[in-house]
mmCIF file of C-alpha atoms in Angstrom:
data_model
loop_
_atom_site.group_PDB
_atom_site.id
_atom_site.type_symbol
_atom_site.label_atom_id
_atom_site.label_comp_id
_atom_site.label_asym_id
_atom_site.label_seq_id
_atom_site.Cartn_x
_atom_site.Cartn_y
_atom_site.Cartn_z
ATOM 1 C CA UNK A 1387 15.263 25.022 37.756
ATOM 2 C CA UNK A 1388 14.400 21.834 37.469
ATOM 3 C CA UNK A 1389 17.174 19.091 35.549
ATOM 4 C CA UNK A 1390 15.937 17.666 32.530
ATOM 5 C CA UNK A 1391 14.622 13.739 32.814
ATOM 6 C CA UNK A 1392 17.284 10.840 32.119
ATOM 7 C CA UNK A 1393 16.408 8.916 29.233
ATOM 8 C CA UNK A 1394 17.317 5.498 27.857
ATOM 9 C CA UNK A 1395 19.027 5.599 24.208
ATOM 10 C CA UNK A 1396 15.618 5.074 22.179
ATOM 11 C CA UNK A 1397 14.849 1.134 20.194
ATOM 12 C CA UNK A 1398 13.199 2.865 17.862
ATOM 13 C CA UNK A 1399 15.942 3.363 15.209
ATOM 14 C CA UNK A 1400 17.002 -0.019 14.658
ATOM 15 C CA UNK A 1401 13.358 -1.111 14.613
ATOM 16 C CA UNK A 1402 12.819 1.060 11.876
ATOM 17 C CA UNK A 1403 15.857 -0.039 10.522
ATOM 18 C CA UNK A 1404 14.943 -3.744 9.977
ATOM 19 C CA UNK A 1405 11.576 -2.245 8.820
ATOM 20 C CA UNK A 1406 13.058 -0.685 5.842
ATOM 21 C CA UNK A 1407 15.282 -3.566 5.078
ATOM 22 C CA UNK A 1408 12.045 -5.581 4.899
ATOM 23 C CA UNK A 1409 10.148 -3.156 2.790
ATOM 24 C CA UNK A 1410 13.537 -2.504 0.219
ATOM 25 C CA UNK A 1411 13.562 -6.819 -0.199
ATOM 26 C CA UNK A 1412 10.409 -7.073 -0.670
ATOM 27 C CA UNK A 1413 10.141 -4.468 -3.578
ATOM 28 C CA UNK A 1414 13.373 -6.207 -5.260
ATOM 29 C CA UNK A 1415 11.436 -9.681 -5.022
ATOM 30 C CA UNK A 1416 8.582 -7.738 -6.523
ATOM 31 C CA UNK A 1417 10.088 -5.800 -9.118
ATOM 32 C CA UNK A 1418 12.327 -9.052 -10.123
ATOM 33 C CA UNK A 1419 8.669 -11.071 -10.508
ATOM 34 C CA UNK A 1420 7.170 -8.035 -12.631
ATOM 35 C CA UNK A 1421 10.235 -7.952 -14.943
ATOM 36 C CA UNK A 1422 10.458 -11.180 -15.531
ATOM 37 C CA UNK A 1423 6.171 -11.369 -16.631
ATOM 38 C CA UNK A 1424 6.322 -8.585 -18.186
ATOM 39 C CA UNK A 1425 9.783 -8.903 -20.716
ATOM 40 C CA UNK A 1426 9.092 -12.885 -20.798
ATOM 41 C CA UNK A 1427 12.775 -14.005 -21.138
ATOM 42 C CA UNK A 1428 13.140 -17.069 -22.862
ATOM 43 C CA UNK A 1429 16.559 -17.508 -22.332
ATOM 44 C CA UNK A 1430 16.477 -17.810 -18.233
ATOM 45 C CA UNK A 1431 15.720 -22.128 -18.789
ATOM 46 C CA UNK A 1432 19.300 -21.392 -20.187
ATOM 47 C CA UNK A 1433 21.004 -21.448 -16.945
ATOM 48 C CA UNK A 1434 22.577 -19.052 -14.783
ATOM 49 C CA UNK A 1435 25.015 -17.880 -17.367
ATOM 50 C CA UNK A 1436 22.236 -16.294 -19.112
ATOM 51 C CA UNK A 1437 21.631 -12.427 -19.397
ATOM 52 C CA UNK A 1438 18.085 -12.581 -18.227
ATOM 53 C CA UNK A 1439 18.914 -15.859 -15.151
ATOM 54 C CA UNK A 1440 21.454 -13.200 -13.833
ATOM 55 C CA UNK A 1441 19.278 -10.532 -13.754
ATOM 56 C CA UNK A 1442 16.547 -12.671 -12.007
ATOM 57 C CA UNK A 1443 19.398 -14.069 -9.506
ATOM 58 C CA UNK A 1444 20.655 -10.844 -8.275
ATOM 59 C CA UNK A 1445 17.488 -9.319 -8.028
ATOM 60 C CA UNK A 1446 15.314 -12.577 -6.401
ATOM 61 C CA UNK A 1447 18.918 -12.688 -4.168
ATOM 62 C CA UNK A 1448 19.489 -9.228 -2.969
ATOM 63 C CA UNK A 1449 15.732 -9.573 -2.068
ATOM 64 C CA UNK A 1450 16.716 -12.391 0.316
ATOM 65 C CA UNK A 1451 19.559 -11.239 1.772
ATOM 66 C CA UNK A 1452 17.987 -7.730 2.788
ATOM 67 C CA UNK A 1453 15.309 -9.741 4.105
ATOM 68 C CA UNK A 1454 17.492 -11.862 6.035
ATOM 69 C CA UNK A 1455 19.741 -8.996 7.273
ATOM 70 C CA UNK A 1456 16.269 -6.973 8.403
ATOM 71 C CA UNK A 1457 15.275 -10.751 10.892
ATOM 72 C CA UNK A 1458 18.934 -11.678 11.559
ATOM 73 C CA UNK A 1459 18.895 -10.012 14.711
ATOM 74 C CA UNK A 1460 15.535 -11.215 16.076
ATOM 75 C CA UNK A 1461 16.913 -14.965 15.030
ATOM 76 C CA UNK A 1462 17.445 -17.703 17.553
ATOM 77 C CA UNK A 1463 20.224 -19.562 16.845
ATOM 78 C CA UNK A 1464 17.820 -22.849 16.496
ATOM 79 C CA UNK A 1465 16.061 -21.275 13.685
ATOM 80 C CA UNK A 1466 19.211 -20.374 11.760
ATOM 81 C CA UNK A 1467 20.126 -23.710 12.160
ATOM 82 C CA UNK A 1468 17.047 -24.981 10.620
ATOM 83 C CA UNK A 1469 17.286 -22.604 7.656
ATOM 84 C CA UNK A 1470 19.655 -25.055 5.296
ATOM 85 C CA UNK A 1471 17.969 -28.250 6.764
ATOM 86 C CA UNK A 1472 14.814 -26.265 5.192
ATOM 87 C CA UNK A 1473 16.550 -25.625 1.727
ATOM 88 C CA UNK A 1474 17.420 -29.197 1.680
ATOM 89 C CA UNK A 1475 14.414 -30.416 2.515
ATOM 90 C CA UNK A 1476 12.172 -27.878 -0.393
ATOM 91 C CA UNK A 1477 14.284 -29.160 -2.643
ATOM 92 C CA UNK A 1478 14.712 -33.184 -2.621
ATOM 93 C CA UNK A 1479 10.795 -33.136 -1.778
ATOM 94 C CA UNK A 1480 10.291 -30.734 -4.872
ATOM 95 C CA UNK A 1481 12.301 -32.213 -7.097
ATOM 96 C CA UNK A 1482 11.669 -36.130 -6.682
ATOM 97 C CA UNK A 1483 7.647 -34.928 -6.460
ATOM 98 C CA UNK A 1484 7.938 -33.122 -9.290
ATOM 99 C CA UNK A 1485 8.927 -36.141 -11.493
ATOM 100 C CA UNK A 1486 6.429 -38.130 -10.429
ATOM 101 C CA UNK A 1487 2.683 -38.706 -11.562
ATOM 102 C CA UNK A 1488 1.396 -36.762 -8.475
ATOM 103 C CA UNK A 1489 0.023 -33.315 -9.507
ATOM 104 C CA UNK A 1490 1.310 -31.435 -6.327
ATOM 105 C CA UNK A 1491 4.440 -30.043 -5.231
ATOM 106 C CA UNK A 1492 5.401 -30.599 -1.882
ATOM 107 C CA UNK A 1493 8.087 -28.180 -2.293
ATOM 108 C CA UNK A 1494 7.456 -25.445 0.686
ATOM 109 C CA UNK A 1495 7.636 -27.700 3.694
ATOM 110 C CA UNK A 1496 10.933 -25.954 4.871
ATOM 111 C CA UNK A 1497 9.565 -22.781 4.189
ATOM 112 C CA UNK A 1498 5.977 -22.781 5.956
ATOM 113 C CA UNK A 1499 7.879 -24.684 8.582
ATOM 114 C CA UNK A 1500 10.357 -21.427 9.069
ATOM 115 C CA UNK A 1501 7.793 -19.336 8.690
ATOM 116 C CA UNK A 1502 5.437 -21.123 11.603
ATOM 117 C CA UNK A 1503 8.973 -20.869 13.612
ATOM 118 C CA UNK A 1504 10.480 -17.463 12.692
ATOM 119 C CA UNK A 1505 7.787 -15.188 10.884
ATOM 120 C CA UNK A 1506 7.005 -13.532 7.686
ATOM 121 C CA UNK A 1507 10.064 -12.656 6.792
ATOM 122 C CA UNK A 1508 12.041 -15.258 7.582
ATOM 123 C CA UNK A 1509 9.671 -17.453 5.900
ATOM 124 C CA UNK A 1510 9.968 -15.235 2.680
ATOM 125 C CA UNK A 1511 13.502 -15.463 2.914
ATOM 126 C CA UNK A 1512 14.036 -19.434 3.302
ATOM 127 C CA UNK A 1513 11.145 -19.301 -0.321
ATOM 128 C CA UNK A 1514 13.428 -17.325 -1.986
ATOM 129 C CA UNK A 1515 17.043 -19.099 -0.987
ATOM 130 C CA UNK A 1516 15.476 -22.574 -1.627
ATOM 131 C CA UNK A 1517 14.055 -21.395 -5.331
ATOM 132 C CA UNK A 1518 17.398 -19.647 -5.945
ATOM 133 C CA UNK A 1519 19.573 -22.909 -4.703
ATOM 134 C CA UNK A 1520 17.284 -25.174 -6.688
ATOM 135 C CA UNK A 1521 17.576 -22.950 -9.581
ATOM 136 C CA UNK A 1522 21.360 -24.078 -9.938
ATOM 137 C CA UNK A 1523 20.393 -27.781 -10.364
ATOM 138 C CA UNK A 1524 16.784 -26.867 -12.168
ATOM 139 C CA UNK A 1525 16.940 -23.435 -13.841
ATOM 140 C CA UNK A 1526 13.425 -23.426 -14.527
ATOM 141 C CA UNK A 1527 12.638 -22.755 -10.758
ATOM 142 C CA UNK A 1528 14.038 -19.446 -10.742
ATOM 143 C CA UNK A 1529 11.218 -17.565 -12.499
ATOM 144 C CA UNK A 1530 9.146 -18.691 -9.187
ATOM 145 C CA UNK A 1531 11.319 -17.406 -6.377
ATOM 146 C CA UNK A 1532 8.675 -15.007 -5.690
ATOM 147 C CA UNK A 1533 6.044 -17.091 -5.320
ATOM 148 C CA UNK A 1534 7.737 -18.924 -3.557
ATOM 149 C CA UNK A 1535 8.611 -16.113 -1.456
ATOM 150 C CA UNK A 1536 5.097 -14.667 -1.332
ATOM 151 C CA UNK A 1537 4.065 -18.523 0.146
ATOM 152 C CA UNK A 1538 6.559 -18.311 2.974
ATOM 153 C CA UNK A 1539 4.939 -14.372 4.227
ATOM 154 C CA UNK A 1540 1.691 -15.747 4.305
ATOM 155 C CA UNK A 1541 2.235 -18.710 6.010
ATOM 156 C CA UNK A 1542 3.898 -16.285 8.754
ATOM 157 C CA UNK A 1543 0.926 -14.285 8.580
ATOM 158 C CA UNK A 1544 -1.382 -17.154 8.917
ATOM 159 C CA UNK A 1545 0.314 -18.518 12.087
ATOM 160 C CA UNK A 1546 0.641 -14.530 13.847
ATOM 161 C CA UNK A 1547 -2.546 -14.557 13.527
ATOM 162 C CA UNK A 1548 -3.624 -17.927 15.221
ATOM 163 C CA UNK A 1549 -5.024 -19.894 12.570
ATOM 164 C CA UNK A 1550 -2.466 -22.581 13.458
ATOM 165 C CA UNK A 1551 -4.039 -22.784 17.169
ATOM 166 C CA UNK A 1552 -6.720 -24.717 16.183
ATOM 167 C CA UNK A 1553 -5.536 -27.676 14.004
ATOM 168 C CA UNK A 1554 -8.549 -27.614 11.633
ATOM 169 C CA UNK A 1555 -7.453 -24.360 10.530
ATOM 170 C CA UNK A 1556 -4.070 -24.655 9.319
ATOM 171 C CA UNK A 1557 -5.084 -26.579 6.406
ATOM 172 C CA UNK A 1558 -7.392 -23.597 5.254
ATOM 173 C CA UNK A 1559 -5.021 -21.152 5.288
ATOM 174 C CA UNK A 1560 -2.636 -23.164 3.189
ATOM 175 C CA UNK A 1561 -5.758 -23.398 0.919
ATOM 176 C CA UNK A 1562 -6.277 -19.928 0.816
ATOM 177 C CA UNK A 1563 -2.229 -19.620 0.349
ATOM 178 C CA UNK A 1564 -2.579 -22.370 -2.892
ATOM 179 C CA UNK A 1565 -5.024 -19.848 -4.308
ATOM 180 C CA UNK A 1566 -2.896 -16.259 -4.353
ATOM 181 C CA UNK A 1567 0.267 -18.631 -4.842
ATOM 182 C CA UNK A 1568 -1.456 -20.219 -7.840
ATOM 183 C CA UNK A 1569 -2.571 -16.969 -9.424
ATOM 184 C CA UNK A 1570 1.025 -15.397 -8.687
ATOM 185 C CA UNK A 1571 2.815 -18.124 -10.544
ATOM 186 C CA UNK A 1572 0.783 -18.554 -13.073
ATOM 187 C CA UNK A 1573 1.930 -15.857 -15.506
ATOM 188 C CA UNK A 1574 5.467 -16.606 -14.784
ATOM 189 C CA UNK A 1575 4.886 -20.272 -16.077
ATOM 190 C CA UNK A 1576 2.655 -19.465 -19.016
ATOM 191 C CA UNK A 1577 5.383 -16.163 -20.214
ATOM 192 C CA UNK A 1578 8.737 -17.018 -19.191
ATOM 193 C CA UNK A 1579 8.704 -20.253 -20.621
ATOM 194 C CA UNK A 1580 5.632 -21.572 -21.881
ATOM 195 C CA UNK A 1581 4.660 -24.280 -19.097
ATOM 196 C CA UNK A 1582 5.251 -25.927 -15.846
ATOM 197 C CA UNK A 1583 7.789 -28.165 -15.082
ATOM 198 C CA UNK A 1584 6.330 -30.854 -13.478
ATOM 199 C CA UNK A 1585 5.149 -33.990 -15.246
ATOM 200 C CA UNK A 1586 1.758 -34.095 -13.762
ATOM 201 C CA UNK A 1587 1.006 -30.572 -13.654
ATOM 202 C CA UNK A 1588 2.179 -30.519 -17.861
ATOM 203 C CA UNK A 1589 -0.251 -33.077 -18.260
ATOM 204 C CA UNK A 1590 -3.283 -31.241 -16.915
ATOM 205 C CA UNK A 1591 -1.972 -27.640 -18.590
ATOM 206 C CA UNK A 1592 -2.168 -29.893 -22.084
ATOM 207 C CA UNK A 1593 -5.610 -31.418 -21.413
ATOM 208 C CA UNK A 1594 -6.940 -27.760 -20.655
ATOM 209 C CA UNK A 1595 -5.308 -26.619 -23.566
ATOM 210 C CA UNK A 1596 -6.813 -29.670 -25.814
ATOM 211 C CA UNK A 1597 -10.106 -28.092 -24.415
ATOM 212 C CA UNK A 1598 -9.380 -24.820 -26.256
ATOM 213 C CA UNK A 1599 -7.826 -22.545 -23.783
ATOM 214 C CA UNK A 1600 -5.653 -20.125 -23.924
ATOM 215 C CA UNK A 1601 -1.997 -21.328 -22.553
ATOM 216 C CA UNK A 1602 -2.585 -18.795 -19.506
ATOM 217 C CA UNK A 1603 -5.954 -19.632 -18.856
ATOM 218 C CA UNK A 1604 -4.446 -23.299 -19.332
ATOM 219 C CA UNK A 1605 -2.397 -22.911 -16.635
ATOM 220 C CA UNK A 1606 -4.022 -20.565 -13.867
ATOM 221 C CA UNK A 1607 -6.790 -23.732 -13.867
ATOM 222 C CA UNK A 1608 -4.069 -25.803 -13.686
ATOM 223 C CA UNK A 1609 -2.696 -23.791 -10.761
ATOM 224 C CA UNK A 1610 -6.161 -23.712 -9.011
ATOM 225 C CA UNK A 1611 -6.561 -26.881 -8.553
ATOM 226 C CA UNK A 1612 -2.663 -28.173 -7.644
ATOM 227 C CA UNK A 1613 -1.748 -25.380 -5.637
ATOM 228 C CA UNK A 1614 -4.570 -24.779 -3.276
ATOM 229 C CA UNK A 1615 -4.354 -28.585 -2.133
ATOM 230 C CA UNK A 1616 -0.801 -28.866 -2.294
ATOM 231 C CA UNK A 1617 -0.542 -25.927 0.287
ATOM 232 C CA UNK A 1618 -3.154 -27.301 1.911
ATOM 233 C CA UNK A 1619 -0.938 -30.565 2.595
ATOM 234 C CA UNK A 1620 2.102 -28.480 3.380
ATOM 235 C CA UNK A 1621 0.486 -26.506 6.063
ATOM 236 C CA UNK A 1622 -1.269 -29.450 7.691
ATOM 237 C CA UNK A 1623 1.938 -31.679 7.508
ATOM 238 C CA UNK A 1624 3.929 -28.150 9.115
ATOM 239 C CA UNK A 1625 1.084 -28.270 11.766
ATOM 240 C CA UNK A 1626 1.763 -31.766 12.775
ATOM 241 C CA UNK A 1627 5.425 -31.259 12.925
ATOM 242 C CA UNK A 1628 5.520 -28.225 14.613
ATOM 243 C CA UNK A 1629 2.903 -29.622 17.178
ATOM 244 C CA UNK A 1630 5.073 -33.206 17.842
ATOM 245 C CA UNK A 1631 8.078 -31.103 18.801
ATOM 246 C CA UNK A 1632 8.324 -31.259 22.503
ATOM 247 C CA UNK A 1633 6.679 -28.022 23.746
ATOM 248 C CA UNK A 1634 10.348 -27.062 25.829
ATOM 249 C CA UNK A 1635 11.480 -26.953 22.715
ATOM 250 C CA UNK A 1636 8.295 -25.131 21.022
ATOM 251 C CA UNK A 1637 8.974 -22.323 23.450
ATOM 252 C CA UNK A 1638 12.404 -21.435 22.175
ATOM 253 C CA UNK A 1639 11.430 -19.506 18.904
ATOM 254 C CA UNK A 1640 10.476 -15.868 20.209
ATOM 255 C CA UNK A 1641 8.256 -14.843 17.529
ATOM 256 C CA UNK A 1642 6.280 -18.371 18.741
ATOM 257 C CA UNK A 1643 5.857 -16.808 22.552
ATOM 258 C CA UNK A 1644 5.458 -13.630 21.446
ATOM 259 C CA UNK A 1645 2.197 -14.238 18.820
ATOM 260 C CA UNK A 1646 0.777 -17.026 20.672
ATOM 261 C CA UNK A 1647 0.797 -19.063 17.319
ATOM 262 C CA UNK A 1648 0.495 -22.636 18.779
ATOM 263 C CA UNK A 1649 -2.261 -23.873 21.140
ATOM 264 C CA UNK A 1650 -1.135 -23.893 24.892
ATOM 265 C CA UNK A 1651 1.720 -20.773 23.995
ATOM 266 C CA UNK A 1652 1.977 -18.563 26.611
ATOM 267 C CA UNK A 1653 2.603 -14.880 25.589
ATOM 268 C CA UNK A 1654 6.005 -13.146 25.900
ATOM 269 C CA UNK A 1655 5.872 -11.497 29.533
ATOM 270 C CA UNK A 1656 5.150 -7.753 29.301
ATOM 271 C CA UNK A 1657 8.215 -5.517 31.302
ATOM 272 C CA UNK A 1658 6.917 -4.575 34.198
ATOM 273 C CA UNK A 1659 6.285 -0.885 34.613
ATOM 274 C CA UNK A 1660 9.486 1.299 35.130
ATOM 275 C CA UNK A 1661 11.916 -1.846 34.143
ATOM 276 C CA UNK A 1662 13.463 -3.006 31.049
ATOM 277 C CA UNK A 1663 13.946 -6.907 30.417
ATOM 278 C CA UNK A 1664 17.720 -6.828 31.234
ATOM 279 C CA UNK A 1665 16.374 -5.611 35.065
ATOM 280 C CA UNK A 1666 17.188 -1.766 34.078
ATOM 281 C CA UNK A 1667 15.120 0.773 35.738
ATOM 282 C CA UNK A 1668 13.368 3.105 33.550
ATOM 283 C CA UNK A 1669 13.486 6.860 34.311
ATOM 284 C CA UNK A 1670 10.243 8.314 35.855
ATOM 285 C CA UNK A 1671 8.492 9.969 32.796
ATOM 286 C CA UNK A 1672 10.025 8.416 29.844
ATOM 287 C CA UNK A 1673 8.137 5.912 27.598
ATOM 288 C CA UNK A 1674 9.907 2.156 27.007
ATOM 289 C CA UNK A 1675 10.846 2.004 23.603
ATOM 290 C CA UNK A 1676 8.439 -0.236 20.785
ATOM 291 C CA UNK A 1677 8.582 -3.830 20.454
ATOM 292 C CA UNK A 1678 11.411 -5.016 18.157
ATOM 293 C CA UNK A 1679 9.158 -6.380 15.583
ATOM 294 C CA UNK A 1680 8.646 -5.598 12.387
ATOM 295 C CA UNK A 1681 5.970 -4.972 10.041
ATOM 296 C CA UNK A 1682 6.707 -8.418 8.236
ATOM 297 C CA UNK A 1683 8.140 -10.402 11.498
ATOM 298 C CA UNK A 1684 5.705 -9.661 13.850
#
């Protein structure tokens, strides 16, 4: 009688694991965003003490936080690091832009740049923290969290699948970004409280509306023509930072190696047959257990 084949304790669990944890914070983003269109609280501008800002925090937060929880472990301590310099940065640029006469936003630097780093989810994590940090100096950012969230997944989308090798591209997928982004925020600013926020982007939204249009229809134009260049700037100005970093230093973040997302990246090296990365050997017969990506990081 032949002994049954050693096996190696399976990745597969906490793969699926994270996978979940993606999925479940990405449905409370989602389900935050639709609440908030659809019951058009006018009391969120109010401030967090509000009924309907609380319900938007702990929903828009939980969202984060499971999304954070489901990366954490596939997190290099140099992007965690760069998370809060990210926050920081989303919200000085977004809030001295957004006073201006400029009719962008400049507001998802940090995030694209995690994203470009770290992956989807990551990236949709750091656009939800910075709108819900914001939100307690500016409570009209809330409402946007998930656009803002929805900006930092495709930007991680966009660079695992290369369009940030080639230079030229990386400004057309933040265009392409600026227009879903555009159309997702749009209702939020037209129901939840009437407008946008910025003092350029008002202007436009009242010219439209001077025009005869509808307040939504106001502002979705308004949103198709700030949005699509703004993320166009914030993906190119991501591209050159990401790209002046010394390329030692480049090669740090896995989910970089692993996607090939710059020019010049080398792939992750595949384990060699009957091996495991920590030098393990594998048992004749058995299969290696799946990459520990997920469906959102890679």
């Amino acid at each position: 009688m032949s002994s049954p084949s050693l096996t190696l304790p399976s990745q597969e669990r906490p793969a699926a694991r994270r996978r979940l944890l993606e999925i479940l914070g990405a449905l409370a983003i989602a389900s935050t965003y639709v609440y908030l269109v659809l019951n058009q609280p006018a009391d969120i501008t109010g401030g967090p003490g509000s009924a309907s800002a609380l319900i938007a925090l702990t929903g828009f937060l939980a969202g984060a936080v499971l999304l954070i929880v489901a990366v954490l472990p596939t997190l290099p301590a140099s992007t965690l690091v760069l998370i809060p310099v990210a926050l920081v940065l989303n919200i000085v640029l977004g809030q001295f832009v957004g006073s201006t006469l400029v009719p962008f936003y400049l507001d998802a630097i940090g995030t694209v740049l995690i994203a470009v780093l770290a992956g989807p989810a990551a990236g949709a994590a750091t656009g939800a923290l910075s709108s819900i940090v914001w939100s307690f100096f500016n409570p009209t950012v809330l409402p946007f969290a998930a656009g803002a969230a929805l900006i930092g997944c495709l930007a991680g989308l966009a660079a695992r699948y290369g369009l940030f090798r080639r230079f030229y591209l990386a400004p057309v997928a933040g265009f392409v970004t600026g227009i879903i982004a555009g159309v997702v925020s749009a209702p939020v600013a037209a129901f939840v409280f009437g407008g946008t926020s910025g003092v350029a982007t008002g202007a436009i939204v009242s010219a439209f509306r001077a025009m005869g249009d509808t307040l939504l229809a106001a502002i979705t134009k308004q949103a198709l023509l700030s949005d699509p260049m703004d993320k166009a700037i914030v993906f190119t100005i991501v591209a050159v930072l990401v790209y002046a970093l010394p390329r030692r230093t480049r090669q740090q973040f896995p989910f970089i190696r692993r996607h090939r997302v710059l020019a010049g990246s080398s792939p992750a090296p595949a384990p060699q047959a009957g091996a495991h990365a920590d030098g393990s050997k594998q048992a004749p017969g058995t299969a290696s257990g799946p990459a520990s990506d997920s469906a959102l990081n890679g």
